[in-house]
Tab-separated table of C-alpha atoms in Angstrom:
chain	number	residue	atom	x	y	z
A	10	UNK	CA	51.649	35.593	58.791
A	11	UNK	CA	53.266	34.988	62.022
A	12	UNK	CA	54.420	33.049	64.199
A	13	UNK	CA	53.460	32.829	67.775
A	14	UNK	CA	54.859	30.515	70.308
A	15	UNK	CA	52.255	31.824	73.506
A	16	UNK	CA	48.918	34.228	73.729
A	17	UNK	CA	51.416	37.030	74.568
A	18	UNK	CA	53.677	36.695	72.047
A	19	UNK	CA	50.518	36.150	69.093
A	20	UNK	CA	49.323	39.456	70.579
A	21	UNK	CA	52.593	41.668	70.927
A	22	UNK	CA	52.605	40.638	66.828
A	23	UNK	CA	48.903	42.309	65.542
A	24	UNK	CA	49.391	45.001	67.654
A	25	UNK	CA	52.702	45.351	65.936
A	26	UNK	CA	51.331	44.287	62.907
A	27	UNK	CA	48.580	46.641	62.615
A	28	UNK	CA	50.640	49.127	63.543
A	29	UNK	CA	52.903	49.274	60.395
A	30	UNK	CA	49.583	48.181	58.149
A	31	UNK	CA	47.885	51.835	59.332
A	32	UNK	CA	52.276	53.536	59.653
A	33	UNK	CA	52.164	52.360	55.814
A	34	UNK	CA	48.231	54.179	54.858
A	35	UNK	CA	49.485	57.146	56.186
A	36	UNK	CA	52.566	58.029	54.926
A	37	UNK	CA	51.133	56.749	51.359
A	38	UNK	CA	48.625	58.682	52.027
A	39	UNK	CA	51.216	62.088	52.715
A	40	UNK	CA	53.532	61.137	50.899
A	41	UNK	CA	52.962	58.934	47.871
A	42	UNK	CA	53.888	55.379	47.123
A	43	UNK	CA	57.426	56.529	45.234
A	44	UNK	CA	58.407	59.030	48.612
A	45	UNK	CA	57.444	55.593	51.793
A	46	UNK	CA	60.849	53.967	52.871
A	47	UNK	CA	60.377	51.093	55.591
A	48	UNK	CA	62.422	53.117	57.164
A	49	UNK	CA	59.761	54.938	57.774
A	50	UNK	CA	57.496	52.625	57.804
A	51	UNK	CA	58.972	50.966	61.120
A	52	UNK	CA	59.991	54.610	62.641
A	53	UNK	CA	56.278	55.854	62.508
A	54	UNK	CA	55.187	51.971	63.633
A	55	UNK	CA	57.667	51.938	66.053
A	56	UNK	CA	58.715	48.608	64.970
A	57	UNK	CA	62.509	47.517	63.495
A	58	UNK	CA	63.075	46.770	60.272
A	59	UNK	CA	63.319	43.051	60.265
A	60	UNK	CA	59.937	43.179	62.224
A	61	UNK	CA	58.620	44.034	58.934
A	62	UNK	CA	61.134	42.277	56.731
A	63	UNK	CA	59.899	39.321	59.290
A	64	UNK	CA	56.374	39.290	57.312
A	65	UNK	CA	57.271	40.817	54.015
A	66	UNK	CA	59.786	40.717	50.782
A	67	UNK	CA	58.733	43.578	49.915
A	68	UNK	CA	57.891	47.535	50.545
A	69	UNK	CA	55.228	46.988	47.726
A	70	UNK	CA	54.052	43.684	49.349
A	71	UNK	CA	53.096	45.708	52.507
A	72	UNK	CA	50.764	48.421	51.138
A	73	UNK	CA	49.589	46.085	49.073
A	74	UNK	CA	48.301	44.373	52.709
A	75	UNK	CA	47.502	47.914	54.238
A	76	UNK	CA	45.048	48.552	51.645
A	77	UNK	CA	43.798	45.095	51.990
A	78	UNK	CA	43.311	45.289	55.586
A	79	UNK	CA	40.804	48.937	54.888
A	80	UNK	CA	38.693	45.784	53.599
A	81	UNK	CA	38.736	42.730	56.173
A	82	UNK	CA	40.637	39.393	54.759
A	83	UNK	CA	39.914	38.370	51.002
A	84	UNK	CA	37.467	35.383	51.007
A	85	UNK	CA	34.267	34.421	48.877
A	86	UNK	CA	31.685	35.562	51.472
A	87	UNK	CA	33.554	38.680	52.603
A	88	UNK	CA	34.494	40.042	48.526
A	89	UNK	CA	30.125	38.742	47.737
A	90	UNK	CA	27.846	37.442	49.975
A	91	UNK	CA	25.543	35.345	48.435
A	92	UNK	CA	21.974	35.731	50.272
A	93	UNK	CA	21.141	33.025	46.827
A	94	UNK	CA	19.841	36.681	44.783
A	95	UNK	CA	22.916	38.107	42.694
A	96	UNK	CA	21.315	42.142	42.178
A	97	UNK	CA	21.427	41.758	45.786
A	98	UNK	CA	24.250	40.628	46.268
A	99	UNK	CA	25.820	42.800	44.236
A	100	UNK	CA	24.145	45.837	45.308
A	101	UNK	CA	25.133	45.772	48.619
A	102	UNK	CA	28.790	45.197	47.269
A	103	UNK	CA	29.223	47.865	44.740
A	104	UNK	CA	27.099	49.942	48.196
A	105	UNK	CA	29.966	49.410	49.604
A	106	UNK	CA	32.250	50.334	47.845
A	107	UNK	CA	30.849	53.838	47.059
A	108	UNK	CA	30.443	54.010	50.986
A	109	UNK	CA	34.667	53.736	51.562
A	110	UNK	CA	34.822	55.783	47.804
A	111	UNK	CA	33.225	58.411	50.541
A	112	UNK	CA	35.302	58.282	54.201
A	113	UNK	CA	38.396	60.179	53.297
A	114	UNK	CA	40.440	57.812	55.337
A	115	UNK	CA	40.420	55.009	53.251
A	116	UNK	CA	40.327	57.531	49.430
A	117	UNK	CA	43.131	59.592	50.208
A	118	UNK	CA	45.476	56.341	49.592
A	119	UNK	CA	43.679	54.072	47.709
A	120	UNK	CA	44.470	58.158	45.607
A	121	UNK	CA	47.392	57.937	46.241
A	122	UNK	CA	48.596	54.784	45.410
A	123	UNK	CA	46.027	54.660	42.107
A	124	UNK	CA	47.645	57.104	40.547
A	125	UNK	CA	51.705	55.146	41.289
A	126	UNK	CA	50.174	52.770	39.576
A	127	UNK	CA	49.029	53.960	36.999
A	128	UNK	CA	51.960	55.507	36.150
A	129	UNK	CA	54.472	52.771	37.711
A	130	UNK	CA	54.573	49.023	34.793
A	131	UNK	CA	56.377	47.042	37.574
A	132	UNK	CA	54.069	48.262	40.972
A	133	UNK	CA	51.110	47.825	38.668
A	134	UNK	CA	51.865	44.277	37.800
A	135	UNK	CA	51.907	44.269	41.384
A	136	UNK	CA	49.164	45.385	42.458
A	137	UNK	CA	47.346	43.294	39.483
A	138	UNK	CA	48.841	39.526	40.625
A	139	UNK	CA	48.382	40.695	44.779
A	140	UNK	CA	45.335	42.605	45.242
A	141	UNK	CA	43.218	42.933	42.380
A	142	UNK	CA	43.351	39.159	40.638
A	143	UNK	CA	42.479	37.189	43.971
A	144	UNK	CA	39.750	40.153	44.243
A	145	UNK	CA	38.415	39.341	40.994
A	146	UNK	CA	38.513	35.403	41.986
A	147	UNK	CA	36.980	35.068	44.885
A	148	UNK	CA	33.567	37.153	42.568
A	149	UNK	CA	33.797	34.628	40.654
A	150	UNK	CA	33.010	31.946	43.217
A	151	UNK	CA	29.806	34.158	43.360
A	152	UNK	CA	28.937	34.069	39.509
A	153	UNK	CA	29.304	31.000	39.417
A	154	UNK	CA	27.104	30.428	41.860
A	155	UNK	CA	24.457	32.401	40.320
A	156	UNK	CA	25.090	30.968	36.469
A	157	UNK	CA	24.576	27.700	38.617
A	158	UNK	CA	20.741	29.085	40.352
A	159	UNK	CA	19.838	29.556	36.484
A	160	UNK	CA	20.563	34.041	37.446
A	161	UNK	CA	23.054	34.507	35.250
A	162	UNK	CA	24.385	33.097	31.397
A	163	UNK	CA	26.200	30.305	31.549
A	164	UNK	CA	27.742	31.805	28.880
A	165	UNK	CA	28.548	34.714	30.548
A	166	UNK	CA	32.552	36.254	29.824
A	167	UNK	CA	33.252	35.992	34.320
A	168	UNK	CA	35.933	39.084	32.976
A	169	UNK	CA	34.168	40.856	31.370
A	170	UNK	CA	31.315	41.160	33.242
A	171	UNK	CA	33.739	41.670	36.576
A	172	UNK	CA	35.029	44.469	34.781
A	173	UNK	CA	31.438	45.857	33.335
A	174	UNK	CA	30.991	46.078	37.064
A	175	UNK	CA	33.999	47.623	38.941
A	176	UNK	CA	34.862	49.640	36.059
A	177	UNK	CA	31.856	52.721	35.791
A	178	UNK	CA	32.836	53.479	39.832
A	179	UNK	CA	35.893	52.886	40.117
A	180	UNK	CA	36.013	55.694	36.801
A	181	UNK	CA	33.828	58.284	38.636
A	182	UNK	CA	35.715	58.252	41.295
A	183	UNK	CA	38.894	58.907	39.327
A	184	UNK	CA	38.297	61.210	37.536
A	185	UNK	CA	35.360	62.903	39.422
A	186	UNK	CA	32.090	62.657	37.132
A	187	UNK	CA	29.141	62.308	38.776
A	188	UNK	CA	27.830	61.864	41.570
A	189	UNK	CA	29.359	59.162	43.003
A	190	UNK	CA	26.249	57.727	45.015
A	191	UNK	CA	23.089	53.845	45.701
A	192	UNK	CA	21.467	55.654	43.134
A	193	UNK	CA	24.482	54.418	40.427
A	194	UNK	CA	25.852	51.780	41.653
A	195	UNK	CA	22.066	50.284	42.304
A	196	UNK	CA	22.110	50.833	37.626
A	197	UNK	CA	25.019	50.037	37.389
A	198	UNK	CA	24.330	46.538	39.223
A	199	UNK	CA	20.645	46.670	37.314
A	200	UNK	CA	22.310	46.771	34.082
A	201	UNK	CA	25.105	44.355	34.175
A	202	UNK	CA	22.365	41.931	35.262
A	203	UNK	CA	20.015	42.610	32.240
A	204	UNK	CA	22.708	41.779	29.299
A	205	UNK	CA	23.862	38.669	31.566
A	206	UNK	CA	20.715	37.552	32.062
A	207	UNK	CA	20.638	33.493	31.190
A	208	UNK	CA	17.199	34.544	28.628
A	209	UNK	CA	13.516	33.092	28.412
B	25	UNK	CA	40.680	81.408	17.955
B	26	UNK	CA	42.975	82.845	15.347
B	27	UNK	CA	42.336	86.415	13.548
B	28	UNK	CA	43.736	86.038	10.339
B	29	UNK	CA	43.431	89.148	7.647
B	30	UNK	CA	45.317	88.043	5.190
B	31	UNK	CA	46.083	83.873	3.436
B	32	UNK	CA	49.331	83.933	4.715
B	33	UNK	CA	48.639	85.790	8.068
B	34	UNK	CA	46.054	82.839	8.704
B	35	UNK	CA	48.248	80.310	7.614
B	36	UNK	CA	51.490	81.441	10.248
B	37	UNK	CA	48.657	81.481	12.729
B	38	UNK	CA	47.716	77.346	11.884
B	39	UNK	CA	51.314	76.607	11.748
B	40	UNK	CA	52.010	78.155	15.238
B	41	UNK	CA	49.534	76.535	16.600
B	42	UNK	CA	49.901	72.861	15.231
B	43	UNK	CA	53.629	74.167	16.932
B	44	UNK	CA	51.984	74.891	20.548
B	45	UNK	CA	49.653	72.052	20.823
B	46	UNK	CA	52.256	69.345	20.087
B	47	UNK	CA	55.044	71.053	21.833
B	48	UNK	CA	52.582	71.735	25.167
B	49	UNK	CA	51.770	67.086	24.636
B	50	UNK	CA	55.030	66.473	23.847
B	51	UNK	CA	57.034	68.908	27.256
B	52	UNK	CA	53.715	67.453	29.135
B	53	UNK	CA	54.567	63.274	29.021
B	54	UNK	CA	57.194	64.473	30.005
B	55	UNK	CA	57.550	65.817	33.389
B	56	UNK	CA	53.729	66.013	33.672
B	57	UNK	CA	51.046	68.242	34.160
B	58	UNK	CA	52.040	69.854	36.364
B	59	UNK	CA	55.959	71.296	35.673
B	60	UNK	CA	54.806	72.325	32.396
B	61	UNK	CA	54.204	75.904	32.365
B	62	UNK	CA	53.897	78.558	29.314
B	63	UNK	CA	57.369	79.977	28.606
B	64	UNK	CA	58.900	76.394	28.608
B	65	UNK	CA	55.566	75.813	26.134
B	66	UNK	CA	56.694	79.106	24.252
B	67	UNK	CA	60.571	77.923	24.342
B	68	UNK	CA	59.410	75.133	22.750
B	69	UNK	CA	57.424	75.583	20.524
B	70	UNK	CA	59.651	78.642	19.356
B	71	UNK	CA	56.526	81.537	19.792
B	72	UNK	CA	56.267	84.712	21.846
B	73	UNK	CA	54.544	83.912	25.856
B	74	UNK	CA	51.832	86.534	24.221
B	75	UNK	CA	51.333	84.728	21.504
B	76	UNK	CA	49.723	81.555	23.868
B	77	UNK	CA	47.569	83.838	26.107
B	78	UNK	CA	46.248	85.067	23.100
B	79	UNK	CA	44.727	81.702	21.935
B	80	UNK	CA	43.831	80.318	25.772
B	81	UNK	CA	42.867	82.062	29.349
B	82	UNK	CA	45.162	79.128	31.653
B	83	UNK	CA	48.094	76.377	30.638
B	84	UNK	CA	44.773	74.213	31.677
B	85	UNK	CA	43.233	75.004	28.302
B	86	UNK	CA	45.889	74.585	26.496
B	87	UNK	CA	46.713	71.888	27.924
B	88	UNK	CA	42.699	70.931	27.263
B	89	UNK	CA	43.215	71.286	23.372
B	90	UNK	CA	46.443	69.962	23.034
B	91	UNK	CA	44.187	66.235	23.643
B	92	UNK	CA	41.712	67.792	22.125
B	93	UNK	CA	43.440	67.732	18.945
B	94	UNK	CA	44.839	63.686	18.268
B	95	UNK	CA	41.424	62.846	18.065
B	96	UNK	CA	40.857	66.061	15.281
B	97	UNK	CA	38.181	68.496	15.898
B	98	UNK	CA	35.469	67.308	18.761
B	99	UNK	CA	31.405	67.393	17.287
B	100	UNK	CA	28.854	64.525	16.526
B	101	UNK	CA	30.190	63.116	13.283
B	102	UNK	CA	33.440	62.872	14.722
B	103	UNK	CA	33.175	61.341	18.121
B	104	UNK	CA	30.520	58.890	16.632
B	105	UNK	CA	29.256	57.636	13.648
B	106	UNK	CA	25.721	57.247	12.145
B	107	UNK	CA	25.341	54.169	10.057
B	108	UNK	CA	22.146	53.729	11.236
B	109	UNK	CA	23.685	50.003	13.048
B	110	UNK	CA	24.723	51.851	17.279
B	111	UNK	CA	26.321	48.658	17.247
B	112	UNK	CA	28.373	48.956	14.477
B	113	UNK	CA	28.652	52.482	14.927
B	114	UNK	CA	30.553	51.907	19.428
B	115	UNK	CA	32.258	49.161	18.269
B	116	UNK	CA	34.253	51.399	15.725
B	117	UNK	CA	34.903	54.790	18.162
B	118	UNK	CA	35.526	52.204	21.273
B	119	UNK	CA	38.047	49.772	18.747
B	120	UNK	CA	39.195	53.046	17.876
B	121	UNK	CA	39.778	54.041	21.692
B	122	UNK	CA	42.228	51.147	22.380
B	123	UNK	CA	43.822	51.414	19.000
B	124	UNK	CA	44.858	55.038	20.557
B	125	UNK	CA	45.521	53.899	23.696
B	126	UNK	CA	48.216	50.878	22.048
B	127	UNK	CA	49.964	54.130	20.603
B	128	UNK	CA	52.683	55.049	22.428
B	129	UNK	CA	52.687	59.323	20.752
B	130	UNK	CA	48.867	59.210	22.576
B	131	UNK	CA	49.381	57.416	25.212
B	132	UNK	CA	51.819	59.549	26.891
B	133	UNK	CA	50.096	62.514	27.463
B	134	UNK	CA	46.833	61.319	27.913
B	135	UNK	CA	48.544	59.103	31.156
B	136	UNK	CA	50.369	61.947	32.461
B	137	UNK	CA	47.395	64.421	32.212
B	138	UNK	CA	45.397	60.711	33.459
B	139	UNK	CA	47.782	60.699	36.394
B	140	UNK	CA	47.540	64.509	36.810
B	141	UNK	CA	43.403	65.172	36.930
B	142	UNK	CA	43.188	61.958	40.179
B	143	UNK	CA	45.658	64.442	42.299
B	144	UNK	CA	44.228	68.175	41.696
B	145	UNK	CA	39.646	68.214	42.239
B	146	UNK	CA	40.158	72.005	40.259
B	147	UNK	CA	42.118	70.461	36.857
B	148	UNK	CA	39.679	67.353	37.213
B	149	UNK	CA	36.583	70.044	37.181
B	150	UNK	CA	38.216	72.827	34.492
B	151	UNK	CA	38.467	68.230	32.720
B	152	UNK	CA	35.132	67.617	32.930
B	153	UNK	CA	33.275	70.742	32.200
B	154	UNK	CA	35.832	71.147	28.973
B	155	UNK	CA	36.331	67.748	27.874
B	156	UNK	CA	34.731	65.399	29.480
B	157	UNK	CA	31.136	67.487	29.257
B	158	UNK	CA	31.405	68.363	25.292
B	159	UNK	CA	32.508	64.872	24.067
B	160	UNK	CA	29.839	63.077	26.405
B	161	UNK	CA	27.298	65.724	24.759
B	162	UNK	CA	28.184	64.411	20.844
B	163	UNK	CA	27.980	60.627	21.962
B	164	UNK	CA	24.644	61.470	23.803
B	165	UNK	CA	23.008	62.999	20.286
B	166	UNK	CA	24.006	59.305	19.177
B	167	UNK	CA	22.509	57.997	21.445
B	168	UNK	CA	19.694	59.640	21.460
B	169	UNK	CA	18.728	58.938	17.601
B	170	UNK	CA	19.395	55.252	18.348
B	171	UNK	CA	16.373	55.447	20.881
B	172	UNK	CA	14.757	57.389	17.772
B	173	UNK	CA	15.175	54.369	16.010
B	174	UNK	CA	14.484	52.174	18.166
B	175	UNK	CA	17.292	50.816	18.326
B	176	UNK	CA	17.736	51.673	22.890
B	177	UNK	CA	15.104	51.246	25.573
B	178	UNK	CA	13.407	55.517	25.326
B	179	UNK	CA	14.426	55.085	29.407
B	180	UNK	CA	17.835	54.414	29.468
B	181	UNK	CA	19.403	56.624	31.611
B	182	UNK	CA	21.483	57.987	28.428
B	183	UNK	CA	24.695	58.640	31.094
B	184	UNK	CA	24.945	55.811	32.752
B	185	UNK	CA	24.769	54.356	28.909
B	186	UNK	CA	28.335	56.025	28.570
B	187	UNK	CA	29.860	54.965	31.825
B	188	UNK	CA	29.363	51.147	31.007
B	189	UNK	CA	31.188	52.231	27.784
B	190	UNK	CA	33.578	53.829	28.455
B	191	UNK	CA	34.542	53.071	31.547
B	192	UNK	CA	36.024	49.570	31.048
B	193	UNK	CA	38.129	50.504	28.598
B	194	UNK	CA	39.446	53.288	30.503
B	195	UNK	CA	40.408	51.393	33.787
B	196	UNK	CA	42.198	48.745	31.956
B	197	UNK	CA	43.805	51.071	29.876
B	198	UNK	CA	44.773	52.943	33.374
B	199	UNK	CA	45.909	50.002	35.972
B	200	UNK	CA	47.053	47.179	32.798
B	201	UNK	CA	44.596	45.049	33.751
B	202	UNK	CA	44.336	42.521	31.073
B	203	UNK	CA	44.510	42.899	27.041
B	204	UNK	CA	42.818	45.813	25.142
B	205	UNK	CA	41.630	45.099	22.028
B	206	UNK	CA	38.661	44.535	19.262
B	207	UNK	CA	37.469	41.063	21.177
B	208	UNK	CA	37.773	43.285	24.954
B	209	UNK	CA	36.040	46.691	22.810
B	210	UNK	CA	33.277	44.466	21.142
B	211	UNK	CA	32.374	42.796	24.341
B	212	UNK	CA	31.271	45.842	26.290
B	213	UNK	CA	28.815	46.868	22.841
B	214	UNK	CA	27.257	43.969	22.869
B	215	UNK	CA	26.754	44.282	27.114
B	216	UNK	CA	25.849	47.812	27.215
B	217	UNK	CA	23.127	47.551	23.657
B	218	UNK	CA	21.585	43.846	25.357
B	219	UNK	CA	21.670	45.960	28.936
B	220	UNK	CA	19.291	48.528	27.299
B	221	UNK	CA	17.569	47.097	24.700
B	222	UNK	CA	13.984	48.495	23.710
B	223	UNK	CA	12.889	44.985	24.800
B	224	UNK	CA	10.355	43.008	23.104
């Protein structure tokens, strides 16, 4: 993503990149996705517009990177740890999600962005392509290793498994439908693992 | 809700009530919850403001009634049929939800309202109290009869069961996360029934 030629330039680039991502998150939370502009992000981050356009092709792209940046890079080990025990690993991930939703610095921009995605079909398509699908693919890699280890039915529809794992926490958070805590996260994981157990 | 003294007055009241509910749904879809006013609803429905205030205490109350009106009255038999077979009944309900989300006349006001609920904590509390909780209680009555019939574990946490049933369809609809069809509805129901089966 960067084209650093010397260590100093690389450090400057990383500092600019972080300033841009932070400014983007702050602006989404303050004004909503629709009102955020590349100009406003550049001004808040103290960089030129061309610096942003050098690294990102559109406002949507920088916005989704700013959210992904909160959770660290999307790679299999980060999205789903692999201790060898599926239930333990899924509980860790869902508890981490619950903790993120309890953190206002994370929650406010995600809520504002979720509302925009729900309203704008084009933004929803960009979200599915650049954020949801890569996350789901990383999680499916972990589910496939559980299938190989005999902890998940080989016939399980992995899209359905992910939907059942993710959506109860999502809806309870978004609609403020009840306590969002570790007990709820654990209950969801236990039910899903039972539903897709390989059987006797 | 009405105070009709003669059949003619009762018919006029019902006609006004329906005009108010229809006008409310149209205005939510067109302008969003925040911009809808009792004045605008009255003007669109061709009634006086006092007619609305006679039957509803607030804008939120008439808005939720306008949505509930689409699905018919909340009573146990409508929310969850009881053929004696839980899986059959749950599939019927979830397929009906999928069909509602495929209908623009239903989908547009619900989407606009969902976005407002996600944005406004007070509206979320009103939604949980006046809409989500009564619907959930009616569904729990059906789940309890399934527990008595030995089709659902007596230990099942019914709030968790409902969350796992409802939220996959909700999230896939709201975030446009994939095909929302009978096959998906059936897959969710089969997984949840497996997860909470009473066991051998």
